[in-house]
mmCIF file of C-alpha atoms in Angstrom:
data_model
loop_
_atom_site.group_PDB
_atom_site.id
_atom_site.type_symbol
_atom_site.label_atom_id
_atom_site.label_comp_id
_atom_site.label_asym_id
_atom_site.label_seq_id
_atom_site.Cartn_x
_atom_site.Cartn_y
_atom_site.Cartn_z
ATOM 1 C CA MET J 12 -45.382 44.852 42.909
ATOM 2 C CA ILE J 13 -43.549 45.477 46.154
ATOM 3 C CA SER J 14 -39.829 46.219 46.214
ATOM 4 C CA GLU J 15 -39.065 42.958 48.033
ATOM 5 C CA ASP J 16 -40.035 40.854 45.024
ATOM 6 C CA PRO J 17 -37.284 39.002 43.164
ATOM 7 C CA THR J 18 -36.261 40.662 39.914
ATOM 8 C CA LEU J 19 -34.591 39.318 36.791
ATOM 9 C CA GLU J 20 -31.237 41.068 36.465
ATOM 10 C CA ARG J 21 -29.462 39.439 33.514
ATOM 11 C CA HIS J 22 -30.002 36.945 30.754
ATOM 12 C CA PHE J 23 -26.955 35.009 29.527
ATOM 13 C CA LYS J 24 -27.120 33.560 26.039
ATOM 14 C CA GLY J 25 -24.314 31.340 24.800
ATOM 15 C CA HIS J 26 -25.180 27.703 25.380
ATOM 16 C CA LYS J 27 -26.444 25.861 22.309
ATOM 17 C CA ASP J 28 -28.409 23.204 24.198
ATOM 18 C CA VAL J 29 -30.119 22.425 27.519
ATOM 19 C CA VAL J 30 -28.524 24.127 30.566
ATOM 20 C CA SER J 31 -28.199 21.402 33.188
ATOM 21 C CA CYS J 32 -26.315 22.951 36.135
ATOM 22 C CA ALA J 33 -25.079 26.237 37.615
ATOM 23 C CA ASP J 34 -23.001 27.611 40.497
ATOM 24 C CA PHE J 35 -21.787 31.035 41.670
ATOM 25 C CA SER J 36 -18.183 31.666 42.659
ATOM 26 C CA PRO J 37 -17.745 32.430 46.381
ATOM 27 C CA ASN J 38 -16.943 36.101 45.640
ATOM 28 C CA ASN J 39 -19.997 36.499 43.333
ATOM 29 C CA LYS J 40 -17.797 37.598 40.427
ATOM 30 C CA GLN J 41 -18.409 34.536 38.243
ATOM 31 C CA LEU J 42 -21.255 32.186 37.388
ATOM 32 C CA ALA J 43 -20.455 28.727 35.999
ATOM 33 C CA THR J 44 -22.979 26.790 33.909
ATOM 34 C CA GLY J 45 -22.850 23.391 32.228
ATOM 35 C CA SER J 46 -24.882 22.173 29.294
ATOM 36 C CA CYS J 47 -25.852 19.333 27.009
ATOM 37 C CA ASP J 48 -23.738 21.190 24.410
ATOM 38 C CA LYS J 49 -20.727 19.681 26.318
ATOM 39 C CA ASN J 50 -19.384 23.140 27.170
ATOM 40 C CA LEU J 51 -18.695 24.712 30.544
ATOM 41 C CA MET J 52 -19.351 28.466 30.500
ATOM 42 C CA ILE J 53 -17.825 30.836 33.044
ATOM 43 C CA TRP J 54 -19.770 34.104 32.961
ATOM 44 C CA ASN J 55 -17.771 37.000 34.381
ATOM 45 C CA LEU J 56 -20.323 39.186 36.149
ATOM 46 C CA THR J 57 -18.398 42.440 36.065
ATOM 47 C CA PRO J 58 -19.725 44.809 33.359
ATOM 48 C CA LYS J 59 -18.468 44.207 29.802
ATOM 49 C CA ALA J 60 -16.273 41.264 30.886
ATOM 50 C CA ARG J 61 -15.940 38.399 28.461
ATOM 51 C CA ALA J 62 -17.275 34.929 29.157
ATOM 52 C CA PHE J 63 -15.065 31.832 29.002
ATOM 53 C CA ARG J 64 -16.207 28.724 27.165
ATOM 54 C CA PHE J 65 -14.291 25.641 28.367
ATOM 55 C CA VAL J 66 -14.124 22.797 25.865
ATOM 56 C CA GLY J 67 -12.956 19.354 26.968
ATOM 57 C CA HIS J 68 -15.837 17.103 27.993
ATOM 58 C CA THR J 69 -16.954 14.730 25.239
ATOM 59 C CA ASP J 70 -20.565 14.399 26.396
ATOM 60 C CA ILE J 71 -23.287 16.243 28.344
ATOM 61 C CA ILE J 72 -22.146 18.184 31.440
ATOM 62 C CA THR J 73 -24.339 17.225 34.396
ATOM 63 C CA GLY J 74 -22.930 19.116 37.387
ATOM 64 C CA VAL J 75 -20.709 22.065 38.286
ATOM 65 C CA HIS J 76 -19.345 23.435 41.579
ATOM 66 C CA PHE J 77 -16.806 26.096 42.606
ATOM 67 C CA SER J 78 -14.241 25.267 45.273
ATOM 68 C CA PRO J 79 -14.595 27.265 48.533
ATOM 69 C CA SER J 80 -11.620 29.443 47.535
ATOM 70 C CA GLY J 81 -13.031 30.024 44.039
ATOM 71 C CA SER J 82 -9.724 28.943 42.474
ATOM 72 C CA LEU J 83 -11.145 25.752 40.938
ATOM 73 C CA VAL J 84 -14.350 24.650 39.251
ATOM 74 C CA ALA J 85 -15.361 20.974 39.165
ATOM 75 C CA SER J 86 -17.596 19.591 36.425
ATOM 76 C CA SER J 87 -19.166 16.148 35.996
ATOM 77 C CA SER J 88 -20.244 14.593 32.731
ATOM 78 C CA ARG J 89 -21.950 11.746 30.952
ATOM 79 C CA ASP J 90 -18.482 11.031 29.492
ATOM 80 C CA GLN J 91 -17.795 9.227 32.841
ATOM 81 C CA THR J 92 -15.276 11.839 34.009
ATOM 82 C CA VAL J 93 -14.934 14.738 36.405
ATOM 83 C CA ARG J 94 -12.785 17.718 35.424
ATOM 84 C CA LEU J 95 -11.177 20.340 37.622
ATOM 85 C CA TRP J 96 -10.772 23.663 35.814
ATOM 86 C CA THR J 97 -9.005 26.926 36.581
ATOM 87 C CA PRO J 98 -11.757 29.541 35.977
ATOM 88 C CA SER J 99 -9.507 31.918 34.041
ATOM 89 C CA ILE J 100 -8.251 32.416 30.494
ATOM 90 C CA LYS J 101 -5.636 29.688 31.145
ATOM 91 C CA GLY J 102 -8.381 27.153 31.739
ATOM 92 C CA GLU J 103 -6.111 24.274 32.794
ATOM 93 C CA SER J 104 -8.040 21.139 33.576
ATOM 94 C CA THR J 105 -7.324 17.852 35.344
ATOM 95 C CA VAL J 106 -9.414 14.801 34.476
ATOM 96 C CA PHE J 107 -10.540 12.297 37.120
ATOM 97 C CA LYS J 108 -11.815 8.887 36.059
ATOM 98 C CA ALA J 109 -12.961 6.006 38.249
ATOM 99 C CA HIS J 110 -16.689 5.784 37.504
ATOM 100 C CA THR J 111 -17.789 3.275 34.876
ATOM 101 C CA ALA J 112 -20.915 5.156 33.739
ATOM 102 C CA SER J 113 -22.280 8.719 33.523
ATOM 103 C CA VAL J 114 -21.312 10.968 36.441
ATOM 104 C CA ARG J 115 -24.449 12.842 37.498
ATOM 105 C CA SER J 116 -23.203 15.290 40.144
ATOM 106 C CA VAL J 117 -20.077 16.744 41.702
ATOM 107 C CA GLN J 118 -19.449 18.854 44.816
ATOM 108 C CA PHE J 119 -16.485 20.096 46.849
ATOM 109 C CA SER J 120 -16.374 19.580 50.600
ATOM 110 C CA SER J 121 -16.516 22.815 52.607
ATOM 111 C CA ASP J 122 -12.750 22.650 53.272
ATOM 112 C CA GLY J 123 -12.038 22.164 49.561
ATOM 113 C CA GLN J 124 -10.019 19.006 50.191
ATOM 114 C CA ARG J 125 -12.442 16.432 48.770
ATOM 115 C CA LEU J 126 -14.970 15.940 45.984
ATOM 116 C CA VAL J 127 -18.070 13.763 46.090
ATOM 117 C CA THR J 128 -19.660 12.368 42.933
ATOM 118 C CA GLY J 129 -22.733 10.282 42.116
ATOM 119 C CA SER J 130 -23.020 8.066 39.058
ATOM 120 C CA ASP J 131 -25.153 5.793 36.925
ATOM 121 C CA ASP J 132 -22.778 3.005 38.005
ATOM 122 C CA LYS J 133 -24.860 3.099 41.257
ATOM 123 C CA SER J 134 -21.930 4.341 43.358
ATOM 124 C CA VAL J 135 -21.050 7.482 45.278
ATOM 125 C CA LYS J 136 -17.319 8.225 45.154
ATOM 126 C CA VAL J 137 -15.084 10.508 47.232
ATOM 127 C CA TRP J 138 -11.885 11.990 45.765
ATOM 128 C CA GLY J 139 -8.844 13.832 47.146
ATOM 129 C CA VAL J 140 -8.400 17.207 45.459
ATOM 130 C CA GLU J 141 -4.781 18.012 46.312
ATOM 131 C CA ARG J 142 -3.323 14.624 45.321
ATOM 132 C CA LYS J 143 -5.902 14.242 42.547
ATOM 133 C CA LYS J 144 -6.865 10.695 43.434
ATOM 134 C CA PHE J 145 -9.886 8.509 43.995
ATOM 135 C CA LEU J 146 -10.272 7.713 47.721
ATOM 136 C CA TYR J 147 -13.269 5.407 48.251
ATOM 137 C CA SER J 148 -16.737 4.361 47.117
ATOM 138 C CA LEU J 149 -20.026 4.348 49.027
ATOM 139 C CA ASN J 150 -22.023 1.406 47.672
ATOM 140 C CA GLY J 151 -25.652 0.593 48.423
ATOM 141 C CA HIS J 152 -27.862 2.250 45.834
ATOM 142 C CA THR J 153 -29.547 -0.270 43.528
ATOM 143 C CA ASN J 154 -30.030 2.088 40.585
ATOM 144 C CA TRP J 155 -28.535 5.271 39.113
ATOM 145 C CA VAL J 156 -27.348 7.866 41.649
ATOM 146 C CA ARG J 157 -28.670 11.292 40.635
ATOM 147 C CA CYS J 158 -27.039 13.497 43.271
ATOM 148 C CA ALA J 159 -24.568 13.351 46.184
ATOM 149 C CA ARG J 160 -23.721 16.140 48.657
ATOM 150 C CA PHE J 161 -21.428 16.627 51.671
ATOM 151 C CA SER J 162 -22.788 17.968 54.937
ATOM 152 C CA PRO J 163 -21.335 21.388 55.890
ATOM 153 C CA ASP J 164 -18.910 19.734 58.354
ATOM 154 C CA GLY J 165 -17.940 17.024 55.856
ATOM 155 C CA ARG J 166 -18.817 14.169 58.202
ATOM 156 C CA LEU J 167 -21.843 13.000 56.246
ATOM 157 C CA VAL J 168 -22.818 12.485 52.624
ATOM 158 C CA ALA J 169 -26.417 12.472 51.397
ATOM 159 C CA SER J 170 -27.261 10.788 48.097
ATOM 160 C CA CYS J 171 -30.374 9.969 46.104
ATOM 161 C CA GLY J 172 -31.355 8.242 42.919
ATOM 162 C CA ASP J 173 -33.551 6.151 40.712
ATOM 163 C CA ASP J 174 -33.932 3.435 43.363
ATOM 164 C CA ARG J 175 -36.358 5.928 44.977
ATOM 165 C CA THR J 176 -34.241 6.282 48.119
ATOM 166 C CA VAL J 177 -32.336 9.039 49.870
ATOM 167 C CA ARG J 178 -29.337 7.663 51.746
ATOM 168 C CA LEU J 179 -27.211 9.168 54.507
ATOM 169 C CA TRP J 180 -23.589 8.030 54.808
ATOM 170 C CA ASP J 181 -20.943 8.414 57.523
ATOM 171 C CA THR J 182 -17.660 9.378 55.841
ATOM 172 C CA SER J 183 -15.570 7.972 58.738
ATOM 173 C CA SER J 184 -17.034 4.468 58.781
ATOM 174 C CA ARG J 185 -18.036 4.722 55.097
ATOM 175 C CA GLN J 186 -21.322 3.062 56.025
ATOM 176 C CA CYS J 187 -24.913 3.950 55.177
ATOM 177 C CA ILE J 188 -26.491 5.123 58.439
ATOM 178 C CA ASN J 189 -30.022 5.894 57.243
ATOM 179 C CA ILE J 190 -32.334 5.345 54.285
ATOM 180 C CA PHE J 191 -35.411 7.466 53.519
ATOM 181 C CA THR J 192 -37.775 5.672 51.132
ATOM 182 C CA ASP J 193 -41.005 7.683 50.848
ATOM 183 C CA TYR J 194 -40.795 8.330 47.106
ATOM 184 C CA GLY J 195 -43.296 7.505 44.365
ATOM 185 C CA GLY J 196 -40.605 7.950 41.713
ATOM 186 C CA SER J 197 -36.926 8.781 41.276
ATOM 187 C CA ALA J 198 -35.343 11.018 43.909
ATOM 188 C CA THR J 199 -33.791 13.704 41.716
ATOM 189 C CA PHE J 200 -31.783 16.011 44.001
ATOM 190 C CA VAL J 201 -30.616 16.197 47.621
ATOM 191 C CA ASP J 202 -28.780 18.741 49.770
ATOM 192 C CA PHE J 203 -28.132 19.838 53.346
ATOM 193 C CA ASN J 204 -29.271 23.132 54.816
ATOM 194 C CA SER J 205 -26.515 25.534 55.907
ATOM 195 C CA SER J 206 -26.537 24.330 59.522
ATOM 196 C CA GLY J 207 -26.383 20.653 58.537
ATOM 197 C CA THR J 208 -29.387 19.721 60.688
ATOM 198 C CA CYS J 209 -31.724 18.954 57.777
ATOM 199 C CA ILE J 210 -31.645 17.491 54.313
ATOM 200 C CA ALA J 211 -34.108 18.254 51.554
ATOM 201 C CA SER J 212 -34.850 15.983 48.631
ATOM 202 C CA SER J 213 -36.893 16.416 45.477
ATOM 203 C CA GLY J 214 -38.675 13.875 43.372
ATOM 204 C CA ALA J 215 -40.053 12.979 39.973
ATOM 205 C CA ASP J 216 -43.363 12.626 41.879
ATOM 206 C CA ASN J 217 -43.591 16.472 42.051
ATOM 207 C CA THR J 218 -42.643 16.640 45.746
ATOM 208 C CA LEU J 219 -40.099 18.382 47.965
ATOM 209 C CA LYS J 220 -39.397 16.879 51.374
ATOM 210 C CA ILE J 221 -37.341 18.132 54.305
ATOM 211 C CA TRP J 222 -36.025 15.742 56.934
ATOM 212 C CA ASP J 223 -34.515 16.520 60.343
ATOM 213 C CA ILE J 224 -31.521 14.182 60.417
ATOM 214 C CA ARG J 225 -31.178 14.491 64.217
ATOM 215 C CA THR J 226 -34.551 12.785 64.678
ATOM 216 C CA ASN J 227 -34.849 11.154 61.217
ATOM 217 C CA LYS J 228 -38.323 12.663 60.948
ATOM 218 C CA LEU J 229 -39.988 14.151 57.882
ATOM 219 C CA ILE J 230 -40.736 17.703 59.014
ATOM 220 C CA GLN J 231 -42.017 19.391 55.824
ATOM 221 C CA HIS J 232 -43.597 18.055 52.658
ATOM 222 C CA TYR J 233 -44.449 20.309 49.705
ATOM 223 C CA ARG J 234 -46.355 19.504 46.535
ATOM 224 C CA VAL J 235 -46.336 22.907 44.848
ATOM 225 C CA HIS J 236 -45.249 21.912 41.332
ATOM 226 C CA SER J 237 -47.410 20.259 38.678
ATOM 227 C CA ALA J 238 -44.537 18.143 37.276
ATOM 228 C CA GLY J 239 -41.314 16.573 38.534
ATOM 229 C CA VAL J 240 -38.949 18.695 40.659
ATOM 230 C CA ASN J 241 -35.472 18.595 39.098
ATOM 231 C CA CYS J 242 -33.398 20.762 41.418
ATOM 232 C CA PHE J 243 -33.474 23.116 44.392
ATOM 233 C CA SER J 244 -31.225 25.362 46.441
ATOM 234 C CA PHE J 245 -31.348 26.429 50.090
ATOM 235 C CA HIS J 246 -30.900 30.127 50.801
ATOM 236 C CA PRO J 247 -27.783 30.441 53.039
ATOM 237 C CA SER J 248 -29.998 31.706 55.895
ATOM 238 C CA GLY J 249 -31.812 28.366 55.816
ATOM 239 C CA ASN J 250 -35.129 30.244 55.770
ATOM 240 C CA TYR J 251 -35.940 29.875 52.071
ATOM 241 C CA LEU J 252 -35.684 27.303 49.317
ATOM 242 C CA ILE J 253 -35.994 27.703 45.562
ATOM 243 C CA SER J 254 -36.995 24.780 43.347
ATOM 244 C CA GLY J 255 -36.995 24.203 39.590
ATOM 245 C CA SER J 256 -39.428 21.908 37.817
ATOM 246 C CA SER J 257 -40.424 20.342 34.519
ATOM 247 C CA ASP J 258 -43.602 22.458 34.794
ATOM 248 C CA SER J 259 -41.319 25.333 33.563
ATOM 249 C CA THR J 260 -41.573 27.321 36.816
ATOM 250 C CA MET J 261 -39.439 28.032 39.844
ATOM 251 C CA LYS J 262 -41.059 28.193 43.268
ATOM 252 C CA ILE J 263 -39.741 30.013 46.328
ATOM 253 C CA LEU J 264 -40.735 28.554 49.688
ATOM 254 C CA ASP J 265 -40.594 30.263 53.067
ATOM 255 C CA LEU J 266 -39.483 27.371 55.252
ATOM 256 C CA LEU J 267 -40.177 29.169 58.543
ATOM 257 C CA GLU J 268 -43.781 29.802 57.547
ATOM 258 C CA GLY J 269 -44.078 26.524 55.638
ATOM 259 C CA ARG J 270 -45.526 28.435 52.688
ATOM 260 C CA LEU J 271 -45.074 28.987 48.974
ATOM 261 C CA ILE J 272 -44.371 32.689 48.452
ATOM 262 C CA TYR J 273 -43.400 33.120 44.787
ATOM 263 C CA THR J 274 -43.820 31.375 41.479
ATOM 264 C CA LEU J 275 -41.260 32.550 38.919
ATOM 265 C CA HIS J 276 -41.802 32.336 35.180
ATOM 266 C CA GLY J 277 -39.067 32.957 32.641
ATOM 267 C CA HIS J 278 -38.071 29.623 31.153
ATOM 268 C CA LYS J 279 -39.758 27.879 28.252
ATOM 269 C CA GLY J 280 -39.722 24.206 29.158
ATOM 270 C CA PRO J 281 -38.245 22.357 32.145
ATOM 271 C CA VAL J 282 -36.075 24.205 34.683
ATOM 272 C CA LEU J 283 -33.063 21.980 35.344
ATOM 273 C CA ALA J 284 -30.775 24.199 37.461
ATOM 274 C CA VAL J 285 -31.359 26.677 40.296
ATOM 275 C CA VAL J 286 -28.757 27.980 42.719
ATOM 276 C CA PHE J 287 -28.434 30.803 45.248
ATOM 277 C CA SER J 288 -25.196 32.774 45.444
ATOM 278 C CA ARG J 289 -23.091 32.149 48.559
ATOM 279 C CA ASP J 290 -24.427 35.327 50.222
ATOM 280 C CA GLY J 291 -28.000 34.709 49.071
ATOM 281 C CA GLY J 292 -28.304 38.051 47.272
ATOM 282 C CA LEU J 293 -28.608 36.471 43.822
ATOM 283 C CA PHE J 294 -29.870 33.264 42.313
ATOM 284 C CA ALA J 295 -29.480 31.748 38.861
ATOM 285 C CA SER J 296 -31.567 29.356 36.817
ATOM 286 C CA GLY J 297 -31.053 27.298 33.677
ATOM 287 C CA GLY J 298 -33.248 25.073 31.598
ATOM 288 C CA ALA J 299 -34.224 23.172 28.497
ATOM 289 C CA ASP J 300 -34.566 26.472 26.582
ATOM 290 C CA SER J 301 -30.731 26.930 26.730
ATOM 291 C CA GLN J 302 -31.187 30.127 28.746
ATOM 292 C CA VAL J 303 -29.295 31.178 31.856
ATOM 293 C CA LEU J 304 -31.174 33.747 33.957
ATOM 294 C CA MET J 305 -29.725 35.631 36.933
ATOM 295 C CA TRP J 306 -32.119 37.059 39.512
ATOM 296 C CA LYS J 307 -31.806 39.498 42.410
ATOM 297 C CA THR J 308 -33.289 37.876 45.515
ATOM 298 C CA ASN J 309 -34.738 40.946 47.319
ATOM 299 C CA PHE J 310 -37.243 38.916 49.380
ATOM 300 C CA ASP J 311 -34.665 37.950 52.018
ATOM 301 C CA SER J 312 -34.846 41.492 53.462
ATOM 302 C CA LEU J 313 -36.418 42.130 56.862
ATOM 303 C CA ASN J 314 -39.226 44.076 55.209
ATOM 304 C CA TYR J 315 -40.675 40.822 53.982
ATOM 305 C CA ARG J 316 -41.160 39.720 57.598
ATOM 306 C CA ASP J 317 -42.985 42.971 58.280
ATOM 307 C CA LEU J 318 -45.221 42.293 55.311
ATOM 308 C CA LEU J 319 -46.117 38.844 56.626
ATOM 309 C CA SER J 320 -46.781 40.328 60.031
ATOM 310 C CA ARG J 321 -49.217 42.830 58.549
ATOM 311 C CA HIS J 322 -50.958 40.066 56.638
ATOM 312 C CA SER J 323 -51.300 37.955 59.782
ATOM 313 C CA LYS J 324 -53.242 40.750 61.501
ATOM 314 C CA ARG J 325 -56.130 40.363 59.049
ATOM 315 C CA VAL J 326 -59.332 39.066 60.623
ATOM 316 C CA THR J 327 -59.950 36.454 57.921
ATOM 317 C CA PRO J 328 -59.000 32.943 59.027
ATOM 318 C CA ASP J 329 -58.219 31.924 55.446
ATOM 319 C CA PRO J 330 -54.669 30.672 54.871
ATOM 320 C CA LEU J 331 -52.399 33.081 53.043
ATOM 321 C CA PRO J 332 -51.973 32.434 49.344
ATOM 322 C CA HIS J 333 -48.479 32.836 47.960
ATOM 323 C CA LEU J 334 -47.685 36.460 47.292
ATOM 324 C CA MET J 335 -47.519 36.486 43.527
ATOM 325 C CA ASP J 336 -46.440 35.086 40.226
ATOM 326 C CA ILE J 337 -43.473 36.909 38.741
ATOM 327 C CA TYR J 338 -43.361 37.306 34.978
ATOM 328 C CA PRO J 339 -40.026 38.990 34.268
ATOM 329 C CA ARG J 340 -39.760 42.076 32.156
ATOM 330 C CA SER J 341 -37.141 42.066 29.401
ATOM 331 C CA PRO J 342 -33.796 41.790 31.182
ATOM 332 C CA HIS J 343 -30.380 42.917 30.065
ATOM 333 C CA ARG J 344 -29.157 40.234 27.693
ATOM 334 C CA HIS J 345 -25.555 39.112 27.902
ATOM 335 C CA ASN J 346 -24.854 37.479 24.548
ATOM 336 C CA ALA J 347 -21.782 35.284 24.744
ATOM 337 C CA GLN J 348 -21.371 35.180 20.991
ATOM 338 C CA ASN J 349 -20.100 38.763 21.076
ATOM 339 C CA GLY J 350 -17.385 38.206 23.600
ATOM 340 C CA THR J 351 -16.583 34.614 24.449
ATOM 341 C CA ILE J 352 -13.068 33.308 24.868
ATOM 342 C CA GLU J 353 -12.925 29.623 23.990
ATOM 343 C CA VAL J 354 -10.443 27.534 25.965
ATOM 344 C CA SER J 355 -9.717 24.040 24.627
ATOM 345 C CA GLY J 356 -7.866 21.515 26.767
ATOM 346 C CA HIS J 357 -5.537 18.902 25.230
ATOM 347 C CA THR J 358 -4.818 16.200 27.786
ATOM 348 C CA ILE J 359 -1.663 14.147 28.244
ATOM 349 C CA PRO J 360 -2.349 10.663 29.707
ATOM 350 C CA MET J 361 -0.436 9.821 32.870
ATOM 351 C CA CYS J 362 -0.478 6.490 34.724
ATOM 352 C CA PHE J 363 -1.018 6.111 38.452
ATOM 353 C CA THR J 364 -1.288 3.242 40.896
ATOM 354 C CA ASN J 365 -4.401 2.142 42.863
ATOM 355 C CA SER J 366 -6.290 1.605 39.589
ATOM 356 C CA THR J 367 -6.811 5.357 39.424
ATOM 357 C CA ASP J 368 -6.816 6.667 35.874
ATOM 358 C CA PHE J 369 -6.809 10.377 35.261
ATOM 359 C CA THR J 370 -5.201 12.645 32.737
ATOM 360 C CA LEU J 371 -3.510 15.946 33.345
ATOM 361 C CA GLY J 372 -3.984 18.833 30.948
ATOM 362 C CA GLY J 373 -0.879 20.131 29.287
ATOM 363 C CA ARG J 374 -1.316 22.350 26.209
ATOM 364 C CA TYR J 375 -4.129 24.820 25.575
ATOM 365 C CA SER J 376 -5.240 27.033 22.769
ATOM 366 C CA VAL J 377 -7.192 30.207 23.440
ATOM 367 C CA ASN J 378 -9.417 31.589 20.686
ATOM 368 C CA ALA J 379 -11.710 34.594 20.755
ATOM 369 C CA VAL J 380 -15.145 33.701 19.410
ATOM 370 C CA VAL J 381 -16.647 36.362 17.177
#
């Protein structure tokens, strides 16, 4: 094994059910994960720091995202709400409600001023963070919306869902400006690359597709998994992508070479969450086995390019296979049961105009879990 291979660094145990989503804080000091156990966990990555378990959602948590400043965490849930949390022992939360069915995803805009959500009510909604209000809906999907994401400049939104389409929206005109329809099943996840020139989408038909939105052309198409692809994350360089699948593996693609380079094993059952840290040095994964794994990337070093260069000098014309399958050795286990602080939010209803209903958290109890 060469030193540029990804390595499993830590194993976080604390969720009692399927881990459905994950995100790193911008400063890499925290990892947030959501689960079918209805709890949001904030794992503090400094040694011996306690984890926070945020209690408040009344159903499965489906999405989680840190604000650009790291001062807020947004979570979406099957309870039809979005919550904004303070990722500290205080754990204050604000509840947003305008969807009429499960909320499947949530994301902050890059300036932190807006949230975008996708829902089983077939709508994409945009919210104002500072004034805590619903702003507008993007309507056009004909079935559940699985995922919605802002472009890096905030001018566009990409969304996808069970109507087998990926849609591109202009946030100024609030109109759908393009529809990509090449799916044999539900489109499960969508996101922009860091430059905003491309979107990738994954499908229940085992595929990953990358589109250039300047030309509206499909530029890469991968079928590397043997079951549906549930999630993926672009490396911040834009050169790599990691995907998680119901085949229980994660795959790392080199997008410049158009090649699968690693298959990662570590989860028992479907992988439902994968995410790179903001600097690309780490990535995390979560799945049906209730595990949260944190990995060191390693392969984004320049040495990897040298390795490819050496391989390309071989005389054989055969295409390169991917470098290797990684079966992790026993990692350091971080067991939340030994040091979790549980933060429960009690909400006080408040009424607002514009048919916007959300509740603002008021009183909290903090209990150490032994």
